[in-house]
mmCIF file of C-alpha atoms and ligand atoms in Angstrom:
data_model
loop_
_atom_site.group_PDB
_atom_site.id
_atom_site.type_symbol
_atom_site.label_atom_id
_atom_site.label_comp_id
_atom_site.label_asym_id
_atom_site.label_seq_id
_atom_site.Cartn_x
_atom_site.Cartn_y
_atom_site.Cartn_z
ATOM 1 C CA MET A 6 129.741 53.307 -114.207
ATOM 2 C CA SER A 7 128.446 56.982 -115.667
ATOM 3 C CA THR A 8 125.162 56.456 -113.377
ATOM 4 C CA ILE A 9 123.809 58.157 -111.235
ATOM 5 C CA LEU A 10 121.014 56.711 -109.158
ATOM 6 C CA VAL A 11 118.350 59.451 -108.128
ATOM 7 C CA THR A 12 116.001 58.170 -104.592
ATOM 8 C CA GLY A 13 113.284 60.538 -103.984
ATOM 9 C CA ALA A 14 112.725 60.396 -107.658
ATOM 10 C CA THR A 15 108.711 60.332 -107.772
ATOM 11 C CA GLY A 16 108.688 62.720 -105.513
ATOM 12 C CA ASN A 17 108.488 67.162 -105.234
ATOM 13 C CA VAL A 18 112.488 67.456 -105.801
ATOM 14 C CA GLY A 19 113.361 63.721 -107.099
ATOM 15 C CA ARG A 20 111.125 64.089 -110.259
ATOM 16 C CA HIS A 21 113.126 67.272 -111.278
ATOM 17 C CA VAL A 22 116.440 66.214 -110.544
ATOM 18 C CA VAL A 23 115.745 62.335 -113.392
ATOM 19 C CA SER A 24 113.857 64.704 -115.671
ATOM 20 C CA GLN A 25 116.459 67.814 -115.925
ATOM 21 C CA LEU A 26 119.391 65.226 -115.626
ATOM 22 C CA ALA A 27 117.116 62.901 -119.034
ATOM 23 C CA GLU A 28 117.333 65.744 -120.474
ATOM 24 C CA ALA A 29 120.979 66.851 -120.239
ATOM 25 C CA GLY A 30 121.447 63.333 -122.024
ATOM 26 C CA LEU A 31 122.875 61.003 -118.769
ATOM 27 C CA ASP A 32 122.200 58.038 -117.776
ATOM 28 C CA VAL A 33 120.148 58.443 -114.969
ATOM 29 C CA ARG A 34 118.047 55.363 -112.968
ATOM 30 C CA ALA A 35 115.204 55.740 -110.177
ATOM 31 C CA LEU A 36 115.109 54.279 -106.496
ATOM 32 C CA VAL A 37 111.587 53.810 -106.902
ATOM 33 C CA ARG A 38 109.150 51.392 -104.136
ATOM 34 C CA ASP A 39 106.837 50.763 -106.838
ATOM 35 C CA PRO A 40 107.522 51.058 -110.310
ATOM 36 C CA GLU A 41 104.113 50.848 -112.188
ATOM 37 C CA ARG A 42 103.240 54.098 -110.228
ATOM 38 C CA ALA A 43 106.059 55.480 -110.837
ATOM 39 C CA ARG A 44 105.081 58.269 -113.901
ATOM 40 C CA LEU A 45 108.993 58.683 -115.142
ATOM 41 C CA PRO A 46 109.829 59.424 -118.101
ATOM 42 C CA GLU A 47 110.662 57.336 -120.835
ATOM 43 C CA ARG A 48 114.656 56.848 -121.384
ATOM 44 C CA VAL A 49 114.630 56.833 -117.409
ATOM 45 C CA GLU A 50 116.144 53.309 -115.646
ATOM 46 C CA VAL A 51 113.115 52.161 -112.534
ATOM 47 C CA VAL A 52 114.484 50.062 -110.131
ATOM 48 C CA ARG A 53 113.030 49.666 -107.558
ATOM 49 C CA GLY A 54 114.300 49.788 -104.413
ATOM 50 C CA ASP A 55 113.526 50.530 -100.465
ATOM 51 C CA LEU A 56 115.673 52.770 -98.353
ATOM 52 C CA THR A 57 114.051 51.805 -95.799
ATOM 53 C CA ALA A 58 114.982 48.015 -96.013
ATOM 54 C CA PRO A 59 119.107 48.338 -97.540
ATOM 55 C CA GLU A 60 118.985 44.715 -98.749
ATOM 56 C CA THR A 61 117.257 45.687 -101.227
ATOM 57 C CA LEU A 62 119.133 48.496 -102.587
ATOM 58 C CA GLU A 63 122.223 46.623 -104.676
ATOM 59 C CA PRO A 64 120.028 45.630 -107.843
ATOM 60 C CA ALA A 65 119.500 50.144 -107.705
ATOM 61 C CA LEU A 66 123.664 51.117 -106.419
ATOM 62 C CA LYS A 67 125.273 48.119 -109.289
ATOM 63 C CA ASP A 68 127.106 50.300 -111.628
ATOM 64 C CA VAL A 69 126.674 53.389 -109.467
ATOM 65 C CA GLU A 70 128.738 56.503 -109.880
ATOM 66 C CA SER A 71 126.151 58.847 -108.067
ATOM 67 C CA VAL A 72 123.815 59.108 -106.180
ATOM 68 C CA PHE A 73 121.280 62.042 -105.696
ATOM 69 C CA LEU A 74 119.791 60.951 -101.992
ATOM 70 C CA LEU A 75 117.024 62.147 -99.102
ATOM 71 C CA TRP A 76 116.125 60.407 -96.575
ATOM 72 C CA PRO A 77 112.053 59.740 -96.390
ATOM 73 C CA ALA A 78 111.810 59.386 -92.665
ATOM 74 C CA PHE A 79 111.936 61.532 -89.651
ATOM 75 C CA THR A 80 114.516 59.148 -87.342
ATOM 76 C CA ALA A 81 118.090 58.400 -89.119
ATOM 77 C CA ASP A 82 116.254 54.236 -88.858
ATOM 78 C CA HIS A 83 118.561 52.004 -91.161
ATOM 79 C CA ALA A 84 120.677 55.215 -92.451
ATOM 80 C CA ALA A 85 124.223 53.746 -91.629
ATOM 81 C CA ASP A 86 123.080 50.409 -93.627
ATOM 82 C CA VAL A 87 122.180 52.185 -96.348
ATOM 83 C CA VAL A 88 125.077 55.724 -96.481
ATOM 84 C CA ALA A 89 127.263 51.825 -96.199
ATOM 85 C CA ALA A 90 125.909 50.680 -99.222
ATOM 86 C CA VAL A 91 126.177 53.231 -101.200
ATOM 87 C CA ALA A 92 130.285 53.636 -100.242
ATOM 88 C CA GLY A 93 130.077 50.331 -101.648
ATOM 89 C CA HIS A 94 129.479 50.738 -104.797
ATOM 90 C CA ALA A 95 129.891 55.157 -105.364
ATOM 91 C CA ARG A 96 132.442 58.175 -106.271
ATOM 92 C CA ARG A 97 129.978 60.764 -104.326
ATOM 93 C CA VAL A 98 126.560 61.108 -102.611
ATOM 94 C CA VAL A 99 124.800 64.721 -103.154
ATOM 95 C CA TYR A 100 122.176 64.220 -100.031
ATOM 96 C CA LEU A 101 118.971 66.938 -99.686
ATOM 97 C CA SER A 102 119.316 67.976 -96.009
ATOM 98 C CA ALA A 103 117.754 70.820 -94.462
ATOM 99 C CA ASP A 104 118.908 73.809 -92.954
ATOM 100 C CA VAL A 105 116.943 73.621 -89.583
ATOM 101 C CA PRO A 106 119.905 75.783 -87.520
ATOM 102 C CA ASP A 107 117.347 76.448 -84.455
ATOM 103 C CA GLU A 108 117.898 72.708 -84.106
ATOM 104 C CA PRO A 109 120.772 71.692 -82.505
ATOM 105 C CA GLU A 110 120.555 67.453 -83.268
ATOM 106 C CA THR A 111 118.062 66.184 -85.757
ATOM 107 C CA HIS A 112 118.468 62.770 -88.781
ATOM 108 C CA TYR A 113 119.976 65.441 -90.463
ATOM 109 C CA HIS A 114 122.720 66.495 -88.793
ATOM 110 C CA GLU A 115 123.231 62.620 -87.914
ATOM 111 C CA ILE A 116 122.939 61.086 -91.848
ATOM 112 C CA GLU A 117 125.501 64.037 -92.869
ATOM 113 C CA ARG A 118 127.813 62.841 -90.111
ATOM 114 C CA LEU A 119 127.335 59.283 -91.584
ATOM 115 C CA ILE A 120 128.238 60.717 -95.498
ATOM 116 C CA ARG A 121 131.169 62.350 -93.699
ATOM 117 C CA HIS A 122 132.813 59.209 -92.236
ATOM 118 C CA SER A 123 131.849 56.799 -95.402
ATOM 119 C CA GLY A 124 134.841 57.314 -97.556
ATOM 120 C CA LEU A 125 132.576 59.121 -100.363
ATOM 121 C CA GLY A 126 132.517 62.237 -102.088
ATOM 122 C CA TRP A 127 129.907 64.204 -100.186
ATOM 123 C CA THR A 128 127.776 67.670 -100.740
ATOM 124 C CA PHE A 129 124.668 68.527 -98.803
ATOM 125 C CA LEU A 130 122.272 70.115 -99.532
ATOM 126 C CA ARG A 131 120.536 72.428 -97.483
ATOM 127 C CA PRO A 132 117.132 73.591 -98.746
ATOM 128 C CA GLY A 133 115.047 76.148 -96.039
ATOM 129 C CA GLY A 134 111.021 75.610 -96.899
ATOM 130 C CA PHE A 135 109.630 74.442 -99.867
ATOM 131 C CA ALA A 136 106.860 75.896 -102.158
ATOM 132 C CA ALA A 137 104.846 72.989 -102.183
ATOM 133 C CA ASN A 138 104.459 73.115 -98.583
ATOM 134 C CA THR A 139 101.883 75.555 -99.781
ATOM 135 C CA LEU A 140 99.886 72.013 -101.361
ATOM 136 C CA GLY A 141 99.026 71.421 -98.494
ATOM 137 C CA TRP A 142 96.243 74.611 -99.008
ATOM 138 C CA ALA A 143 94.508 73.337 -101.701
ATOM 139 C CA GLY A 144 91.154 71.872 -99.930
ATOM 140 C CA GLN A 145 91.012 75.489 -98.558
ATOM 141 C CA ILE A 146 92.252 77.646 -101.475
ATOM 142 C CA ARG A 147 89.233 75.944 -103.584
ATOM 143 C CA GLN A 148 86.700 77.390 -100.890
ATOM 144 C CA GLY A 149 87.872 80.401 -101.086
ATOM 145 C CA VAL A 150 89.184 81.079 -97.854
ATOM 146 C CA VAL A 151 92.635 79.284 -96.074
ATOM 147 C CA HIS A 152 91.859 79.227 -91.714
ATOM 148 C CA TRP A 153 95.607 78.618 -91.096
ATOM 149 C CA PRO A 154 97.927 80.687 -87.161
ATOM 150 C CA TYR A 155 100.229 82.616 -88.297
ATOM 151 C CA GLY A 156 99.710 84.736 -91.234
ATOM 152 C CA GLN A 157 102.888 87.111 -90.816
ATOM 153 C CA ALA A 158 104.529 83.856 -90.450
ATOM 154 C CA SER A 159 106.880 85.001 -93.411
ATOM 155 C CA ARG A 160 110.031 82.607 -95.648
ATOM 156 C CA SER A 161 111.778 82.136 -98.160
ATOM 157 C CA LEU A 162 109.571 79.501 -99.875
ATOM 158 C CA ILE A 163 112.086 78.208 -102.787
ATOM 159 C CA HIS A 164 110.780 75.687 -106.169
ATOM 160 C CA GLU A 165 111.515 72.642 -105.673
ATOM 161 C CA LYS A 166 113.450 72.671 -109.792
ATOM 162 C CA ASP A 167 115.853 75.082 -108.024
ATOM 163 C CA ILE A 168 116.709 72.064 -105.446
ATOM 164 C CA ALA A 169 116.476 69.831 -108.152
ATOM 165 C CA ALA A 170 118.739 72.091 -110.796
ATOM 166 C CA VAL A 171 121.342 72.566 -107.946
ATOM 167 C CA ALA A 172 121.750 69.230 -107.781
ATOM 168 C CA VAL A 173 121.752 68.812 -111.800
ATOM 169 C CA HIS A 174 125.028 71.286 -111.726
ATOM 170 C CA VAL A 175 126.553 69.593 -108.598
ATOM 171 C CA LEU A 176 126.075 66.199 -110.342
ATOM 172 C CA THR A 177 127.439 67.291 -113.586
ATOM 173 C CA SER A 178 130.356 69.413 -112.870
ATOM 174 C CA ALA A 179 133.486 69.519 -110.363
ATOM 175 C CA GLY A 180 134.386 70.969 -107.195
ATOM 176 C CA HIS A 181 132.016 70.326 -105.137
ATOM 177 C CA ASN A 182 132.761 68.077 -102.543
ATOM 178 C CA GLY A 183 133.282 68.725 -99.395
ATOM 179 C CA ALA A 184 131.130 71.941 -99.537
ATOM 180 C CA THR A 185 127.778 72.507 -98.349
ATOM 181 C CA TYR A 186 125.470 74.896 -99.652
ATOM 182 C CA VAL A 187 122.799 76.293 -97.611
ATOM 183 C CA LEU A 188 119.730 77.083 -100.627
ATOM 184 C CA SER A 189 116.032 79.274 -99.479
ATOM 185 C CA GLY A 190 113.833 80.891 -102.700
ATOM 186 C CA PRO A 191 114.550 84.761 -103.761
ATOM 187 C CA GLU A 192 111.928 86.551 -101.710
ATOM 188 C CA GLN A 193 110.995 86.717 -98.112
ATOM 189 C CA LEU A 194 107.119 86.507 -98.230
ATOM 190 C CA THR A 195 104.104 86.494 -95.434
ATOM 191 C CA GLN A 196 101.748 83.123 -95.397
ATOM 192 C CA ALA A 197 99.073 85.244 -95.968
ATOM 193 C CA GLU A 198 101.176 86.743 -98.744
ATOM 194 C CA GLN A 199 101.441 83.226 -100.860
ATOM 195 C CA VAL A 200 97.559 82.725 -99.851
ATOM 196 C CA ARG A 201 96.834 86.265 -101.843
ATOM 197 C CA VAL A 202 99.969 84.924 -105.508
ATOM 198 C CA ILE A 203 98.468 81.109 -105.229
ATOM 199 C CA GLY A 204 94.604 82.927 -105.498
ATOM 200 C CA GLU A 205 96.340 85.285 -108.478
ATOM 201 C CA ALA A 206 97.937 82.284 -110.005
ATOM 202 C CA VAL A 207 94.649 80.520 -109.774
ATOM 203 C CA GLY A 208 92.707 83.396 -111.219
ATOM 204 C CA ARG A 209 90.674 83.783 -107.970
ATOM 205 C CA GLU A 210 90.732 85.666 -104.822
ATOM 206 C CA VAL A 211 92.109 83.881 -101.944
ATOM 207 C CA ARG A 212 91.635 85.801 -98.597
ATOM 208 C CA TRP A 213 93.424 84.348 -95.571
ATOM 209 C CA GLU A 214 92.324 84.425 -91.966
ATOM 210 C CA ASP A 215 94.388 84.429 -89.104
ATOM 211 C CA LEU A 216 93.635 81.394 -86.219
ATOM 212 C CA PRO A 217 93.763 82.156 -82.652
ATOM 213 C CA ALA A 218 96.638 79.268 -82.599
ATOM 214 C CA ASP A 219 94.937 77.289 -79.554
ATOM 215 C CA VAL A 220 91.972 76.750 -81.787
ATOM 216 C CA ALA A 221 94.772 76.106 -84.346
ATOM 217 C CA ARG A 222 96.289 72.962 -82.046
ATOM 218 C CA GLU A 223 93.263 71.625 -81.856
ATOM 219 C CA HIS A 224 92.716 71.403 -85.484
ATOM 220 C CA LEU A 225 95.989 70.392 -86.670
ATOM 221 C CA LEU A 226 96.023 67.810 -83.219
ATOM 222 C CA ALA A 227 92.926 66.210 -84.869
ATOM 223 C CA ALA A 228 94.609 65.794 -88.574
ATOM 224 C CA TRP A 229 98.190 65.106 -87.684
ATOM 225 C CA GLY A 230 97.585 62.671 -84.354
ATOM 226 C CA ASP A 231 101.122 63.579 -83.005
ATOM 227 C CA ALA A 232 101.604 66.531 -80.805
ATOM 228 C CA GLY A 233 104.913 66.528 -80.352
ATOM 229 C CA PHE A 234 104.905 67.296 -83.996
ATOM 230 C CA VAL A 235 101.669 69.832 -83.390
ATOM 231 C CA ASP A 236 103.007 72.090 -81.004
ATOM 232 C CA SER A 237 106.483 72.487 -83.355
ATOM 233 C CA ALA A 238 105.149 73.652 -86.287
ATOM 234 C CA LEU A 239 103.477 75.956 -84.427
ATOM 235 C CA LYS A 240 106.261 77.152 -82.122
ATOM 236 C CA ALA A 241 108.326 77.123 -85.614
ATOM 237 C CA TRP A 242 105.278 79.351 -87.656
ATOM 238 C CA ALA A 243 106.162 81.673 -84.978
ATOM 239 C CA SER A 244 108.955 82.352 -83.961
ATOM 240 C CA LEU A 245 109.096 83.540 -88.469
ATOM 241 C CA VAL A 246 106.737 85.910 -87.149
ATOM 242 C CA THR A 247 109.612 87.440 -85.480
ATOM 243 C CA ALA A 248 112.684 86.236 -87.615
ATOM 244 C CA PRO A 249 111.810 85.992 -91.196
ATOM 245 C CA GLU A 250 113.353 82.525 -92.851
ATOM 246 C CA PRO A 251 116.492 83.589 -95.008
ATOM 247 C CA VAL A 252 117.597 84.784 -97.979
ATOM 248 C CA THR A 253 120.700 83.275 -99.952
ATOM 249 C CA ASP A 254 121.764 84.000 -102.850
ATOM 250 C CA THR A 255 122.685 80.338 -103.802
ATOM 251 C CA VAL A 256 120.596 79.417 -106.284
ATOM 252 C CA GLU A 257 121.570 81.766 -108.699
ATOM 253 C CA ARG A 258 125.871 82.304 -107.447
ATOM 254 C CA LEU A 259 125.306 78.259 -109.022
ATOM 255 C CA LEU A 260 123.437 78.782 -112.008
ATOM 256 C CA GLY A 261 123.778 81.813 -113.123
ATOM 257 C CA ARG A 262 120.158 83.009 -113.651
ATOM 258 C CA PRO A 263 118.123 84.494 -110.120
ATOM 259 C CA ALA A 264 115.885 81.784 -108.219
ATOM 260 C CA LEU A 265 112.864 80.989 -109.591
ATOM 261 C CA THR A 266 109.850 83.280 -107.750
ATOM 262 C CA PHE A 267 107.168 82.358 -105.374
ATOM 263 C CA GLY A 268 104.385 83.100 -107.784
ATOM 264 C CA GLU A 269 106.420 81.630 -110.601
ATOM 265 C CA TRP A 270 106.299 77.732 -108.576
ATOM 266 C CA ALA A 271 102.646 79.584 -108.192
ATOM 267 C CA ARG A 272 101.677 79.784 -111.817
ATOM 268 C CA ASP A 273 103.586 76.135 -111.741
ATOM 269 C CA HIS A 274 101.110 74.461 -109.992
ATOM 270 C CA ALA A 275 97.569 75.760 -110.773
ATOM 271 C CA ALA A 276 96.268 73.604 -111.465
ATOM 272 C CA ASP A 277 96.132 71.572 -108.934
ATOM 273 C CA PHE A 278 95.261 74.401 -106.467
ATOM 274 C CA SER A 279 91.715 74.857 -109.527
HETATM 275 N N1 NAP B 322 108.882 70.296 -97.442
HETATM 276 C C1 NAP B 322 110.394 71.082 -96.808
HETATM 277 O O1 NAP B 322 109.789 72.144 -96.275
HETATM 278 C C2 NAP B 322 111.854 69.989 -96.697
HETATM 279 C C3 NAP B 322 112.422 71.413 -96.664
HETATM 280 C C4 NAP B 322 114.165 71.228 -95.632
HETATM 281 C C5 NAP B 322 114.212 69.467 -96.189
HETATM 282 N N2 NAP B 322 113.270 68.456 -96.928
HETATM 283 C C6 NAP B 322 113.826 67.264 -96.944
HETATM 284 O O2 NAP B 322 113.099 66.929 -98.591
HETATM 285 C C7 NAP B 322 113.441 65.169 -98.626
HETATM 286 C C8 NAP B 322 111.874 65.261 -99.087
HETATM 287 O O3 NAP B 322 111.492 65.947 -100.946
HETATM 288 P P1 NAP B 322 110.924 65.482 -101.430
HETATM 289 O O4 NAP B 322 109.620 66.671 -100.990
HETATM 290 O O5 NAP B 322 110.502 65.973 -102.816
HETATM 291 O O6 NAP B 322 109.706 64.418 -101.436
HETATM 292 P P2 NAP B 322 108.525 63.578 -101.107
HETATM 293 O O7 NAP B 322 107.854 64.553 -102.462
HETATM 294 O O8 NAP B 322 107.896 63.305 -99.728
HETATM 295 O O9 NAP B 322 108.118 62.469 -101.990
HETATM 296 C C9 NAP B 322 109.492 61.411 -101.171
HETATM 297 C C10 NAP B 322 110.064 60.280 -101.703
HETATM 298 O O10 NAP B 322 111.252 59.308 -101.015
HETATM 299 C C11 NAP B 322 110.387 58.226 -101.000
HETATM 300 N N3 NAP B 322 110.287 57.117 -100.526
HETATM 301 C C12 NAP B 322 109.166 57.552 -99.300
HETATM 302 N N4 NAP B 322 110.077 56.217 -98.586
HETATM 303 C C13 NAP B 322 110.542 55.348 -99.334
HETATM 304 C C14 NAP B 322 111.378 54.320 -98.752
HETATM 305 N N5 NAP B 322 110.720 53.780 -98.068
HETATM 306 N N6 NAP B 322 112.688 54.357 -100.001
HETATM 307 C C15 NAP B 322 112.057 54.571 -100.713
HETATM 308 N N7 NAP B 322 112.758 56.209 -101.508
HETATM 309 C C16 NAP B 322 111.187 56.043 -100.311
HETATM 310 C C17 NAP B 322 108.768 58.227 -102.615
HETATM 311 O O11 NAP B 322 108.680 57.349 -103.359
HETATM 312 P P3 NAP B 322 108.116 56.336 -103.281
HETATM 313 O O12 NAP B 322 106.601 56.994 -102.617
HETATM 314 O O13 NAP B 322 107.398 56.346 -104.988
HETATM 315 O O14 NAP B 322 108.328 54.547 -103.295
HETATM 316 C C18 NAP B 322 109.091 59.860 -102.816
HETATM 317 O O15 NAP B 322 109.721 59.925 -104.090
HETATM 318 C C19 NAP B 322 112.401 64.541 -96.505
HETATM 319 O O16 NAP B 322 114.072 63.940 -96.190
HETATM 320 C C20 NAP B 322 112.227 66.647 -96.291
HETATM 321 O O17 NAP B 322 112.612 66.269 -94.479
HETATM 322 C C21 NAP B 322 111.376 69.610 -96.346
#
């Protein structure tokens, strides 16, 4: 009955949660949509299920004590049924939410509310930007120059391994019930600096070239399709020039060691940019 279910187990954060829990000798069960493609450590139990089809979750939730929950969509459709299903089996949930202080009402807020009212013990992790977001530049980095808007937009990107380490700490120690942890990396770096650091990690000089916002809008519209999404991304980057993403000391406070730097992340991921 001490099994921990990890959702998003094949993703940037969940993969680390699974491996760190397994390394600690705990009973880990991974929820995946396609077990054939999951490539998870051997001693991890892999169970098929889909968060957008709550009726598929019963096998994964059987005899589970705790759940690491992420929500893979941009709306909370089906979330009420999923939270109810989790509450029908588990005692507590660690939810990977997000730090979105400028957005008053998002699916993150809605899911946090569902969990608060579910009867589950809960802890919310609210990270800012993931370091893995920079993988989107990999193609341009291989070409030696990144054309992107707002080179001076500054973020405190967090290594996904640290989000996972906090999740594992919360799942395996007492005293986190009802806590909301805002998580970040240890330093602010502009987007242009992030590209320079990745260049150092891969051993090549990579240049930043600022793309005017209107040109970037056309490129992103072609790539992403959704005008609302493109405009909100551009607005967010513009605001990070004048109001950089804050640094919190939560990772260090909880784990007793400094948060991993973006340089450490870039070295861990050098192969992804080579
Ligand atoms: N990127 C950021 O800066 C940022 C900041 C704050 C919060 N977040 C939040 O972090 C979460 C993403 O975490 P991540 O980057 O670790 O994930 P990710 O690498 O994007 O991977 C998504 C994971 O979700 C799983 N998944 C997708 N659709 C699913 C479904 N219908 N049912 C079950 N599982 C499904 C995928 O598993 P399979 O494909 O193997 O089934 C995969 O493991 C999102 O909720 C995002 O909003 C992101």
